[in-house]
PDB file of C-alpha atoms in Angstrom:
ATOM      1  CA  MET A   1      -1.158  -3.535 -73.792  1.00 93.00           C
ATOM      2  CA  TYR A   2       0.298  -0.368 -75.384  1.00 93.00           C
ATOM      3  CA  ASP A   3       1.637  -2.562 -78.328  1.00 95.00           C
ATOM      4  CA  LEU A   4      -1.543  -4.112 -79.125  1.00 97.00           C
ATOM      5  CA  LEU A   5      -3.539  -0.705 -78.861  1.00 96.00           C
ATOM      6  CA  ASN A   6      -0.853   1.113 -81.177  1.00 96.00           C
ATOM      7  CA  LEU A   7      -1.400  -2.299 -83.473  1.00 96.00           C
ATOM      8  CA  TYR A   8      -5.199  -1.853 -83.509  1.00 97.00           C
ATOM      9  CA  ALA A   9      -4.802   1.961 -84.556  1.00 95.00           C
ATOM     10  CA  CYS A  10      -2.989   1.099 -87.766  1.00 94.00           C
ATOM     11  CA  VAL A  11      -4.734   1.637 -91.026  1.00 94.00           C
ATOM     12  CA  TYR A  12      -5.738  -1.434 -92.902  1.00 95.00           C
ATOM     13  CA  ASN A  13      -2.634  -2.880 -94.811  1.00 96.00           C
ATOM     14  CA  THR A  14      -3.023  -6.110 -97.070  1.00 95.00           C
ATOM     15  CA  GLN A  15       0.434  -6.985 -96.778  1.00 97.00           C
ATOM     16  CA  TYR A  16       0.645  -6.683 -93.050  1.00 97.00           C
ATOM     17  CA  PRO A  17      -2.880  -7.771 -92.014  1.00 97.00           C
ATOM     18  CA  VAL A  18      -3.808  -7.923 -88.241  1.00 98.00           C
ATOM     19  CA  VAL A  19      -5.467 -11.236 -87.295  1.00 98.00           C
ATOM     20  CA  CYS A  20      -6.674 -12.316 -83.727  1.00 98.00           C
ATOM     21  CA  VAL A  21      -6.401 -15.970 -82.845  1.00 98.00           C
ATOM     22  CA  ASP A  22      -8.034 -17.918 -80.190  1.00 97.00           C
ATOM     23  CA  GLU A  23      -9.742 -20.907 -79.349  1.00 97.00           C
ATOM     24  CA  LYS A  24     -12.622 -22.287 -76.904  1.00 96.00           C
ATOM     25  CA  SER A  25     -13.862 -25.817 -76.069  1.00 95.00           C
ATOM     26  CA  LYS A  26     -17.362 -26.949 -76.589  1.00 95.00           C
ATOM     27  CA  GLN A  27     -18.993 -29.845 -74.699  1.00 93.00           C
ATOM     28  CA  LEU A  28     -21.186 -32.059 -76.905  1.00 92.00           C
ATOM     29  CA  LEU A  29     -24.280 -32.817 -75.150  1.00 82.00           C
ATOM     30  CA  GLU A  30     -27.053 -34.828 -76.936  1.00 81.00           C
ATOM     31  CA  ASP A  31     -30.868 -34.926 -75.886  1.00 70.00           C
ATOM     32  CA  LYS A  32     -32.076 -38.274 -74.204  1.00 68.00           C
ATOM     33  CA  ARG A  33     -35.458 -37.487 -75.101  1.00 69.00           C
ATOM     34  CA  LYS A  34     -36.902 -35.879 -78.418  1.00 72.00           C
ATOM     35  CA  THR A  35     -37.515 -32.244 -78.156  1.00 72.00           C
ATOM     36  CA  ILE A  36     -40.560 -30.701 -79.005  1.00 71.00           C
ATOM     37  CA  PRO A  37     -40.034 -28.434 -82.080  1.00 78.00           C
ATOM     38  CA  MET A  38     -40.904 -24.463 -81.675  1.00 77.00           C
ATOM     39  CA  LYS A  39     -43.887 -23.031 -83.197  1.00 82.00           C
ATOM     40  CA  PRO A  40     -45.692 -19.757 -83.567  1.00 89.00           C
ATOM     41  CA  GLY A  41     -45.870 -18.051 -80.054  1.00 82.00           C
ATOM     42  CA  SER A  42     -44.142 -21.184 -78.252  1.00 81.00           C
ATOM     43  CA  PRO A  43     -40.147 -21.787 -78.086  1.00 76.00           C
ATOM     44  CA  GLU A  44     -38.675 -25.016 -78.585  1.00 71.00           C
ATOM     45  CA  LYS A  45     -38.969 -27.503 -75.370  1.00 67.00           C
ATOM     46  CA  TYR A  46     -36.353 -30.035 -74.297  1.00 66.00           C
ATOM     47  CA  ASP A  47     -35.826 -32.243 -71.324  1.00 64.00           C
ATOM     48  CA  GLY A  48     -33.435 -31.383 -68.552  1.00 65.00           C
ATOM     49  CA  GLU A  49     -31.644 -34.790 -68.969  1.00 73.00           C
ATOM     50  CA  TYR A  50     -28.730 -35.038 -71.503  1.00 70.00           C
ATOM     51  CA  LYS A  51     -25.961 -37.517 -72.511  1.00 78.00           C
ATOM     52  CA  ARG A  52     -22.378 -35.984 -72.642  1.00 80.00           C
ATOM     53  CA  MET A  53     -20.567 -36.921 -76.053  1.00 81.00           C
ATOM     54  CA  GLY A  54     -17.282 -35.308 -75.097  1.00 90.00           C
ATOM     55  CA  THR A  55     -15.825 -32.155 -76.112  1.00 94.00           C
ATOM     56  CA  GLN A  56     -14.321 -30.311 -79.238  1.00 96.00           C
ATOM     57  CA  ASN A  57     -12.044 -27.619 -79.584  1.00 97.00           C
ATOM     58  CA  ILE A  58     -12.991 -24.478 -81.917  1.00 98.00           C
ATOM     59  CA  PHE A  59     -10.072 -22.365 -83.301  1.00 98.00           C
ATOM     60  CA  VAL A  60     -11.151 -18.829 -84.403  1.00 98.00           C
ATOM     61  CA  ALA A  61      -9.059 -16.477 -86.524  1.00 98.00           C
ATOM     62  CA  VAL A  62     -10.738 -13.102 -87.198  1.00 98.00           C
ATOM     63  CA  GLU A  63      -9.527 -10.149 -89.290  1.00 97.00           C
ATOM     64  CA  PRO A  64     -11.311  -6.991 -87.493  1.00 97.00           C
ATOM     65  CA  LEU A  65     -10.896  -4.444 -90.016  1.00 96.00           C
ATOM     66  CA  THR A  66     -12.300  -6.562 -93.003  1.00 96.00           C
ATOM     67  CA  GLY A  67     -14.773  -8.739 -91.520  1.00 96.00           C
ATOM     68  CA  LYS A  68     -13.160 -12.038 -92.292  1.00 96.00           C
ATOM     69  CA  ARG A  69     -12.720 -14.928 -90.250  1.00 97.00           C
ATOM     70  CA  TYR A  70     -11.475 -18.520 -90.363  1.00 97.00           C
ATOM     71  CA  ILE A  71     -12.854 -21.293 -88.198  1.00 98.00           C
ATOM     72  CA  LYS A  72     -11.751 -24.772 -87.388  1.00 97.00           C
ATOM     73  CA  VAL A  73     -13.120 -27.640 -85.454  1.00 97.00           C
ATOM     74  CA  THR A  74     -10.582 -30.119 -83.936  1.00 97.00           C
ATOM     75  CA  ASN A  75     -10.631 -32.926 -81.478  1.00 96.00           C
ATOM     76  CA  GLN A  76      -7.827 -31.389 -79.388  1.00 94.00           C
ATOM     77  CA  ARG A  77      -5.849 -27.885 -79.008  1.00 94.00           C
ATOM     78  CA  LYS A  78      -2.355 -29.287 -78.596  1.00 96.00           C
ATOM     79  CA  LYS A  79       0.885 -27.579 -80.115  1.00 97.00           C
ATOM     80  CA  VAL A  80       0.377 -29.815 -83.616  1.00 97.00           C
ATOM     81  CA  ASP A  81      -3.143 -28.512 -83.610  1.00 97.00           C
ATOM     82  CA  PHE A  82      -2.433 -24.640 -83.192  1.00 98.00           C
ATOM     83  CA  ALA A  83       0.586 -24.985 -85.709  1.00 98.00           C
ATOM     84  CA  THR A  84      -1.482 -26.706 -88.491  1.00 98.00           C
ATOM     85  CA  PHE A  85      -4.104 -24.218 -87.907  1.00 98.00           C
ATOM     86  CA  ILE A  86      -2.067 -21.214 -88.209  1.00 98.00           C
ATOM     87  CA  LYS A  87      -0.298 -23.083 -91.384  1.00 98.00           C
ATOM     88  CA  GLU A  88      -3.897 -23.113 -93.124  1.00 98.00           C
ATOM     89  CA  LEU A  89      -4.390 -19.540 -91.909  1.00 97.00           C
ATOM     90  CA  VAL A  90      -1.225 -18.464 -93.738  1.00 97.00           C
ATOM     91  CA  THR A  91      -2.261 -19.932 -97.061  1.00 96.00           C
ATOM     92  CA  ARG A  92      -5.192 -17.702 -97.040  1.00 96.00           C
ATOM     93  CA  TYR A  93      -2.889 -14.591 -97.181  1.00 96.00           C
ATOM     94  CA  PRO A  94      -0.870 -15.151-100.376  1.00 94.00           C
ATOM     95  CA  GLN A  95      -0.303 -11.448-100.727  1.00 93.00           C
ATOM     96  CA  ALA A  96       0.853 -10.796 -97.049  1.00 96.00           C
ATOM     97  CA  LYS A  97       4.428 -10.306 -96.333  1.00 97.00           C
ATOM     98  CA  LYS A  98       3.834 -10.611 -92.621  1.00 97.00           C
ATOM     99  CA  ILE A  99       0.736 -11.703 -90.721  1.00 98.00           C
ATOM    100  CA  ARG A 100       0.675  -9.505 -87.414  1.00 98.00           C
ATOM    101  CA  LEU A 101      -0.823 -12.205 -85.149  1.00 98.00           C
ATOM    102  CA  VAL A 102      -2.387 -11.362 -81.871  1.00 98.00           C
ATOM    103  CA  ALA A 103      -2.666 -14.205 -79.421  1.00 97.00           C
ATOM    104  CA  ASP A 104      -2.768 -14.976 -75.656  1.00 96.00           C
ATOM    105  CA  ASN A 105       0.009 -16.508 -73.612  1.00 93.00           C
ATOM    106  CA  LEU A 106      -1.396 -20.084 -73.775  1.00 93.00           C
ATOM    107  CA  ASN A 107       1.727 -22.434 -73.725  1.00 93.00           C
ATOM    108  CA  THR A 108       0.796 -23.741 -77.340  1.00 95.00           C
ATOM    109  CA  HIS A 109       0.788 -20.279 -78.824  1.00 95.00           C
ATOM    110  CA  PHE A 110       4.800 -19.860 -79.376  1.00 95.00           C
ATOM    111  CA  GLU A 111       7.158 -20.633 -82.043  1.00 96.00           C
ATOM    112  CA  ARG A 112       8.204 -23.974 -80.593  1.00 96.00           C
ATOM    113  CA  SER A 113       4.831 -25.462 -81.713  1.00 97.00           C
ATOM    114  CA  PHE A 114       5.922 -25.183 -85.245  1.00 97.00           C
ATOM    115  CA  HIS A 115       9.505 -26.701 -84.617  1.00 97.00           C
ATOM    116  CA  GLU A 116       7.647 -29.587 -82.902  1.00 97.00           C
ATOM    117  CA  THR A 117       5.291 -29.960 -85.633  1.00 97.00           C
ATOM    118  CA  PHE A 118       6.926 -29.153 -88.965  1.00 98.00           C
ATOM    119  CA  ASN A 119      10.704 -29.923 -90.143  1.00 97.00           C
ATOM    120  CA  LYS A 120      13.075 -26.965 -89.641  1.00 97.00           C
ATOM    121  CA  ARG A 121      12.778 -25.565 -93.073  1.00 97.00           C
ATOM    122  CA  GLU A 122       8.987 -25.602 -93.238  1.00 97.00           C
ATOM    123  CA  ALA A 123       8.893 -24.122 -89.450  1.00 97.00           C
ATOM    124  CA  ASN A 124      11.239 -21.377 -90.239  1.00 97.00           C
ATOM    125  CA  THR A 125       9.072 -20.436 -93.457  1.00 97.00           C
ATOM    126  CA  LEU A 126       6.050 -20.391 -91.530  1.00 97.00           C
ATOM    127  CA  LEU A 127       7.461 -18.273 -88.937  1.00 97.00           C
ATOM    128  CA  GLU A 128       9.059 -15.938 -91.300  1.00 97.00           C
ATOM    129  CA  LYS A 129       5.315 -14.858 -92.350  1.00 97.00           C
ATOM    130  CA  ILE A 130       4.384 -14.453 -88.762  1.00 97.00           C
ATOM    131  CA  GLU A 131       4.908 -11.366 -86.359  1.00 97.00           C
ATOM    132  CA  PHE A 132       3.351 -12.229 -82.861  1.00 97.00           C
ATOM    133  CA  HIS A 133       1.678  -9.943 -80.704  1.00 97.00           C
ATOM    134  CA  TYR A 134       0.724 -11.248 -77.146  1.00 97.00           C
ATOM    135  CA  THR A 135      -1.782  -9.819 -74.806  1.00 96.00           C
ATOM    136  CA  PRO A 136      -0.434  -9.320 -71.426  1.00 93.00           C
ATOM    137  CA  LYS A 137      -0.897 -11.834 -68.548  1.00 89.00           C
ATOM    138  CA  HIS A 138      -4.674 -11.538 -67.247  1.00 88.00           C
ATOM    139  CA  GLY A 139      -5.359  -9.361 -70.118  1.00 91.00           C
ATOM    140  CA  SER A 140      -6.726 -11.685 -72.754  1.00 92.00           C
ATOM    141  CA  TRP A 141      -9.731  -9.435 -73.338  1.00 94.00           C
ATOM    142  CA  LEU A 142      -7.500  -7.119 -75.521  1.00 96.00           C
ATOM    143  CA  ASN A 143      -7.619 -10.010 -78.056  1.00 97.00           C
ATOM    144  CA  MET A 144     -10.403  -9.305 -80.230  1.00 97.00           C
ATOM    145  CA  ALA A 145     -10.690 -12.838 -81.054  1.00 97.00           C
ATOM    146  CA  GLU A 146     -12.409 -13.050 -77.817  1.00 97.00           C
ATOM    147  CA  ILE A 147     -15.202 -10.685 -79.099  1.00 97.00           C
ATOM    148  CA  GLU A 148     -15.762 -12.989 -81.965  1.00 97.00           C
ATOM    149  CA  ILE A 149     -16.000 -15.986 -79.948  1.00 97.00           C
ATOM    150  CA  ASN A 150     -18.646 -14.438 -77.570  1.00 97.00           C
ATOM    151  CA  MET A 151     -20.697 -13.369 -80.851  1.00 96.00           C
ATOM    152  CA  MET A 152     -20.296 -17.361 -81.926  1.00 97.00           C
ATOM    153  CA  ASP A 153     -21.476 -18.223 -78.493  1.00 96.00           C
ATOM    154  CA  ARG A 154     -24.651 -16.115 -78.715  1.00 95.00           C
ATOM    155  CA  GLU A 155     -25.716 -16.700 -82.258  1.00 95.00           C
ATOM    156  CA  CYS A 156     -24.504 -20.269 -82.964  1.00 94.00           C
ATOM    157  CA  LEU A 157     -23.578 -22.296 -79.969  1.00 93.00           C
ATOM    158  CA  ASN A 158     -26.047 -21.302 -77.194  1.00 89.00           C
ATOM    159  CA  ARG A 159     -27.901 -24.714 -77.352  1.00 85.00           C
ATOM    160  CA  ARG A 160     -27.239 -28.461 -77.109  1.00 84.00           C
ATOM    161  CA  ILE A 161     -25.101 -29.901 -80.130  1.00 90.00           C
ATOM    162  CA  GLY A 162     -24.563 -33.761 -79.723  1.00 90.00           C
ATOM    163  CA  GLN A 163     -22.370 -34.534 -82.644  1.00 92.00           C
ATOM    164  CA  LYS A 164     -19.205 -33.232 -84.053  1.00 94.00           C
ATOM    165  CA  ASN A 165     -20.447 -33.362 -87.651  1.00 94.00           C
ATOM    166  CA  VAL A 166     -23.475 -31.244 -86.744  1.00 95.00           C
ATOM    167  CA  LEU A 167     -21.057 -28.883 -84.608  1.00 96.00           C
ATOM    168  CA  LYS A 168     -18.950 -28.398 -87.660  1.00 96.00           C
ATOM    169  CA  LYS A 169     -21.904 -27.798 -90.173  1.00 96.00           C
ATOM    170  CA  GLU A 170     -23.428 -25.147 -87.851  1.00 96.00           C
ATOM    171  CA  ILE A 171     -20.229 -23.271 -87.239  1.00 97.00           C
ATOM    172  CA  ALA A 172     -19.164 -23.549 -91.012  1.00 97.00           C
ATOM    173  CA  SER A 173     -22.697 -21.923 -91.870  1.00 97.00           C
ATOM    174  CA  TRP A 174     -22.755 -19.169 -89.173  1.00 97.00           C
ATOM    175  CA  ALA A 175     -18.866 -18.214 -90.294  1.00 97.00           C
ATOM    176  CA  ARG A 176     -19.946 -18.126 -93.766  1.00 97.00           C
ATOM    177  CA  GLN A 177     -22.922 -15.691 -93.343  1.00 97.00           C
ATOM    178  CA  ARG A 178     -20.654 -13.406 -91.125  1.00 97.00           C
ATOM    179  CA  ASN A 179     -18.092 -13.464 -94.052  1.00 97.00           C
ATOM    180  CA  LYS A 180     -20.813 -12.615 -96.579  1.00 97.00           C
ATOM    181  CA  GLU A 181     -21.806  -9.952 -94.521  1.00 97.00           C
ATOM    182  CA  ARG A 182     -18.421  -8.716 -93.578  1.00 96.00           C
ATOM    183  CA  LYS A 183     -19.185  -8.314 -89.952  1.00 96.00           C
ATOM    184  CA  LYS A 184     -16.196  -6.058 -88.697  1.00 96.00           C
ATOM    185  CA  ILE A 185     -15.259  -5.161 -85.199  1.00 96.00           C
ATOM    186  CA  LYS A 186     -14.819  -1.907 -84.099  1.00 94.00           C
ATOM    187  CA  TRP A 187     -12.263  -1.504 -81.327  1.00 95.00           C
ATOM    188  CA  THR A 188     -13.034   1.551 -79.033  1.00 94.00           C
ATOM    189  CA  PHE A 189     -10.408   1.319 -76.490  1.00 94.00           C
ATOM    190  CA  THR A 190      -7.523   3.317 -77.492  1.00 92.00           C
ATOM    191  CA  LYS A 191      -4.319   4.414 -76.154  1.00 91.00           C
ATOM    192  CA  LYS A 192      -5.580   7.832 -75.213  1.00 91.00           C
ATOM    193  CA  LYS A 193      -8.610   6.383 -73.345  1.00 92.00           C
ATOM    194  CA  ALA A 194      -6.079   3.867 -71.552  1.00 91.00           C
ATOM    195  CA  ASP A 195      -3.917   6.809 -70.558  1.00 89.00           C
ATOM    196  CA  LYS A 196      -6.818   8.426 -69.000  1.00 89.00           C
ATOM    197  CA  LYS A 197      -8.212   5.585 -67.119  1.00 86.00           C
ATOM    198  CA  LEU A 198      -5.008   4.287 -65.889  1.00 84.00           C
ATOM    199  CA  SER A 199      -2.881   7.320 -65.373  1.00 81.00           C
ATOM    200  CA  LYS A 200      -3.411   6.997 -61.679  1.00 81.00           C
ATOM    201  CA  TYR A 201      -1.585   3.948 -61.331  1.00 79.00           C
ATOM    202  CA  TYR A 202       1.290   5.477 -63.530  1.00 78.00           C
ATOM    203  CA  VAL A 203       4.787   6.389 -61.602  1.00 72.00           C
ATOM    204  CA  ALA A 204       6.272   9.727 -62.807  1.00 66.00           C
TER     205      ALA A 204
END
């Protein structure tokens, strides 16, 4: 926890950006009956029945101090998907010496995912650009990517979406607007607050 709180307290450094990464699944649901569009004074109306169209995975990477995010929809979230997503993320930071990457302890979020996806040379080249910082077990709330995912759920995904292409289009539009407005995340849980809140559990 303190490793992450110290990291979040650092001033912005273009050569060592802090990027938080996480993912979530989204179930695709298609209406069985046509909805009644909203009109002034009346919200959209839809029937309770729906058709399941499978699920999609959504990778989210957010740089809290600059208000930049990169989001990708994939069919699954296996090791190869995570490694490929991080490879694409690295290309977005050509000026960085090292990306300080915050992630939880999901079994795909480790170096072996890169070695199982790429050849030895490419895997090592990518890993040289990444410095992993993991949340404690049962402490994934310390990953600011969860805040971004919560906003995405509230502002973009809190409705039925039945097709992958529609999901990708809606998320891309939402992320583009967020990036344009440089929506940042203000982290307020500091090391000082942690000391005060948790001191009763410490052993002298």
